[in-house]
Short mmCIF file of C-alpha atoms in Angstrom, two decimals:
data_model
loop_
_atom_site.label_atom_id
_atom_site.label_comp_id
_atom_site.label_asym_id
_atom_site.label_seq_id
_atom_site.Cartn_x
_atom_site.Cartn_y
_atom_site.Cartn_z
CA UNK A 1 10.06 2.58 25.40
CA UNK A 2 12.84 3.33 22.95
CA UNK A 3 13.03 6.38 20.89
CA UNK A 4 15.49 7.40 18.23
CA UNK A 5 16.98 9.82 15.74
CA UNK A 6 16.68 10.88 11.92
CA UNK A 7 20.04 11.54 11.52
CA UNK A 8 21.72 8.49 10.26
CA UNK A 9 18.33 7.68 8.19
CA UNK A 10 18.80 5.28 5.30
CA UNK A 11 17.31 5.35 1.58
CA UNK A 12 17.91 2.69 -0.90
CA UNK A 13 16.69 1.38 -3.93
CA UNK A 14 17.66 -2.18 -4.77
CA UNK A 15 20.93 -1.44 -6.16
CA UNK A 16 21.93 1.84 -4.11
CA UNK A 17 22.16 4.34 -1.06
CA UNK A 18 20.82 7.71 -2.05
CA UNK A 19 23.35 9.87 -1.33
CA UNK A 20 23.40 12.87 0.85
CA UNK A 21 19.62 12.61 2.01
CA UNK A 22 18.34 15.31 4.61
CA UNK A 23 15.27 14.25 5.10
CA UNK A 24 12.27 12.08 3.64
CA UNK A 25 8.75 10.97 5.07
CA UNK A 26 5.86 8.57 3.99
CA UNK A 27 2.42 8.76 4.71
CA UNK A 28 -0.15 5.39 5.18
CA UNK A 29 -3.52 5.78 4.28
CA UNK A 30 -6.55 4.04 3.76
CA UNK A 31 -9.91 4.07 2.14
CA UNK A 32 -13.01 3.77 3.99
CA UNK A 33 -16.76 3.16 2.98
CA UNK A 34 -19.65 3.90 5.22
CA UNK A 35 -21.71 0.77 6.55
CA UNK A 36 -24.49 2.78 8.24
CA UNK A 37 -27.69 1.52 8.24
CA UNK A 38 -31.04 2.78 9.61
CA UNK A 39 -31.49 2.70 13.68
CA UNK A 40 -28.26 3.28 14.29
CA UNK A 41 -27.25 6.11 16.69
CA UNK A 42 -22.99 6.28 15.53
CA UNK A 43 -21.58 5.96 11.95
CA UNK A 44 -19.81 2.90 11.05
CA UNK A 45 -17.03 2.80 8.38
CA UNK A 46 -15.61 -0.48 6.60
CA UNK A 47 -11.82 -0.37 5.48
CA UNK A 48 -10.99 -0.97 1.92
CA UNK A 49 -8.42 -0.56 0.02
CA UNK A 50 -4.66 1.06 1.32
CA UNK A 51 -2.33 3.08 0.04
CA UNK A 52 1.28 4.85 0.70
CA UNK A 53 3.11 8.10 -0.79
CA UNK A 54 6.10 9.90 0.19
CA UNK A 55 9.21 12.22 -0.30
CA UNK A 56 12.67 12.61 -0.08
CA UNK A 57 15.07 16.12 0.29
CA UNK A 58 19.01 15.42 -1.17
CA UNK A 59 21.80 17.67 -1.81
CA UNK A 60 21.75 17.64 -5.59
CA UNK A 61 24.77 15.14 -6.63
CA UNK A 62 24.10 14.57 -10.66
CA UNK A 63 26.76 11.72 -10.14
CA UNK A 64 25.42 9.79 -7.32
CA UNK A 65 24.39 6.21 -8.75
CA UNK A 66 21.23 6.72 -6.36
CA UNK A 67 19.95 9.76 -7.29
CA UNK A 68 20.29 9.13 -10.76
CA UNK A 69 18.00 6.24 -10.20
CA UNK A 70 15.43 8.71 -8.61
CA UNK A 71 14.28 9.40 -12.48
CA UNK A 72 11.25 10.53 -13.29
CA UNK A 73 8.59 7.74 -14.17
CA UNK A 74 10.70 5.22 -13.03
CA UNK A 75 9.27 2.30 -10.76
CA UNK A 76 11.72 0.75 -8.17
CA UNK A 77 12.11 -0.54 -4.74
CA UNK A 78 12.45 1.60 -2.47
CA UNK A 79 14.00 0.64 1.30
CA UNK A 80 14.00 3.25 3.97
CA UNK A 81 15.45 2.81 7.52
CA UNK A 82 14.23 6.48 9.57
CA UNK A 83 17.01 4.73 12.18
CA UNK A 84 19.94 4.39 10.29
CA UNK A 85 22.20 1.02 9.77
CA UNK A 86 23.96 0.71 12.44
CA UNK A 87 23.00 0.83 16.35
CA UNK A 88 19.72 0.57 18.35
CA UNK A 89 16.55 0.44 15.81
CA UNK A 90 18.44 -0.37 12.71
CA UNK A 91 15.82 -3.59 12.34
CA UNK A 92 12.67 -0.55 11.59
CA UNK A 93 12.62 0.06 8.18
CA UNK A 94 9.73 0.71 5.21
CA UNK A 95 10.27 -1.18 1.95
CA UNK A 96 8.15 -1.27 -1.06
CA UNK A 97 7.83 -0.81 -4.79
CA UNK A 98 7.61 2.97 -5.88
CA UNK A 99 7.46 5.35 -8.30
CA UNK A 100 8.79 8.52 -9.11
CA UNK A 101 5.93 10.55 -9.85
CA UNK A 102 7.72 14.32 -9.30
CA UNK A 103 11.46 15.99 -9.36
CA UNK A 104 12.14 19.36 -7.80
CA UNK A 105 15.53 21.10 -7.88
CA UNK A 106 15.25 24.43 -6.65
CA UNK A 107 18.25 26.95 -6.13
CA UNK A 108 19.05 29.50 -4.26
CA UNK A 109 21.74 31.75 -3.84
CA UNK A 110 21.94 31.56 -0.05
CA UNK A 111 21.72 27.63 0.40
CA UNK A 112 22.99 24.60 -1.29
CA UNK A 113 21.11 23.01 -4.20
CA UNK A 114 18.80 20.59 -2.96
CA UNK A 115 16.40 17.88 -5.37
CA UNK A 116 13.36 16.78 -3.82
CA UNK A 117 11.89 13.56 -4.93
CA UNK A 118 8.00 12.50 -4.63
CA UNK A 119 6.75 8.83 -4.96
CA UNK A 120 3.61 6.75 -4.57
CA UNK A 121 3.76 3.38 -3.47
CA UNK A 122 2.86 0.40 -6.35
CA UNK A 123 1.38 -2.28 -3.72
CA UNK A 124 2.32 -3.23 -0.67
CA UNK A 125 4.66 -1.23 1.94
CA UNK A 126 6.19 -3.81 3.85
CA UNK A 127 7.14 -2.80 7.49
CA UNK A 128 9.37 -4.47 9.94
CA UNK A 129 9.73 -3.48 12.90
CA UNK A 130 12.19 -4.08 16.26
CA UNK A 131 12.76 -2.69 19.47
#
């Protein structure tokens, strides 16, 4: 069973690489109803509708064609390979249509200014996956 890496992770929107990433996650989730009826002994659920949200952590680079994208309110594609582009797992990526629902840019005097982007998924995250 393979296993791999974060750091050469990939995030892109259509037209660019964010630049200096150090992280980012997304989370899957779905709605369920209960279908329980009378004279049963367990719960039973029903799946409806799904859903997906994430993040991103950058160094702050207010000239990177990326993270400019990264605006607030906008709504854009968003690709992201946790593997990298190059090399053993490059095929796993997450793609879907996103948007930008919060910008963070805290500072510090004792690290390097980072942004951190948060999105929700508009539709379907698309998933293709290799070994």
């Amino acid at each position: 069973m393979p296993s791999y890496t974060g750091q050469f992770g990939v995030v892109k929107t259509a037209s660019n690489a964010i630049g200096q990433v150090k992280s980012f996650s997304v989370s899957t989730t779905a709605d369920t109803a209960d279908s329980t009826y009378q004279g049963l002994e367990w719960k039973e659920n029903k799946t409806l509708q799904k859903s997906w949200s994430g993040s991103l952590t950058a160094l702050w680079d207010n000239t990177d064609p990326g993270q400019i994208e990264l605006s607030l309110g906008a709504e854009l594609v968003l690709t992201l390979q946790p593997a990298g582009t190059s090399g053993t797992g490059t095929a796993n990526e997450l793609s879907g249509t996103a948007i930008i629902t919060g910008i963070e840019y805290p500072s510090d005097m004792a690290s390097m200014i980072e942004t951190s982007i948060s999105f929700i998924g508009d539709g379907i995250l698309n998933q293709s996956v290799s070994s």
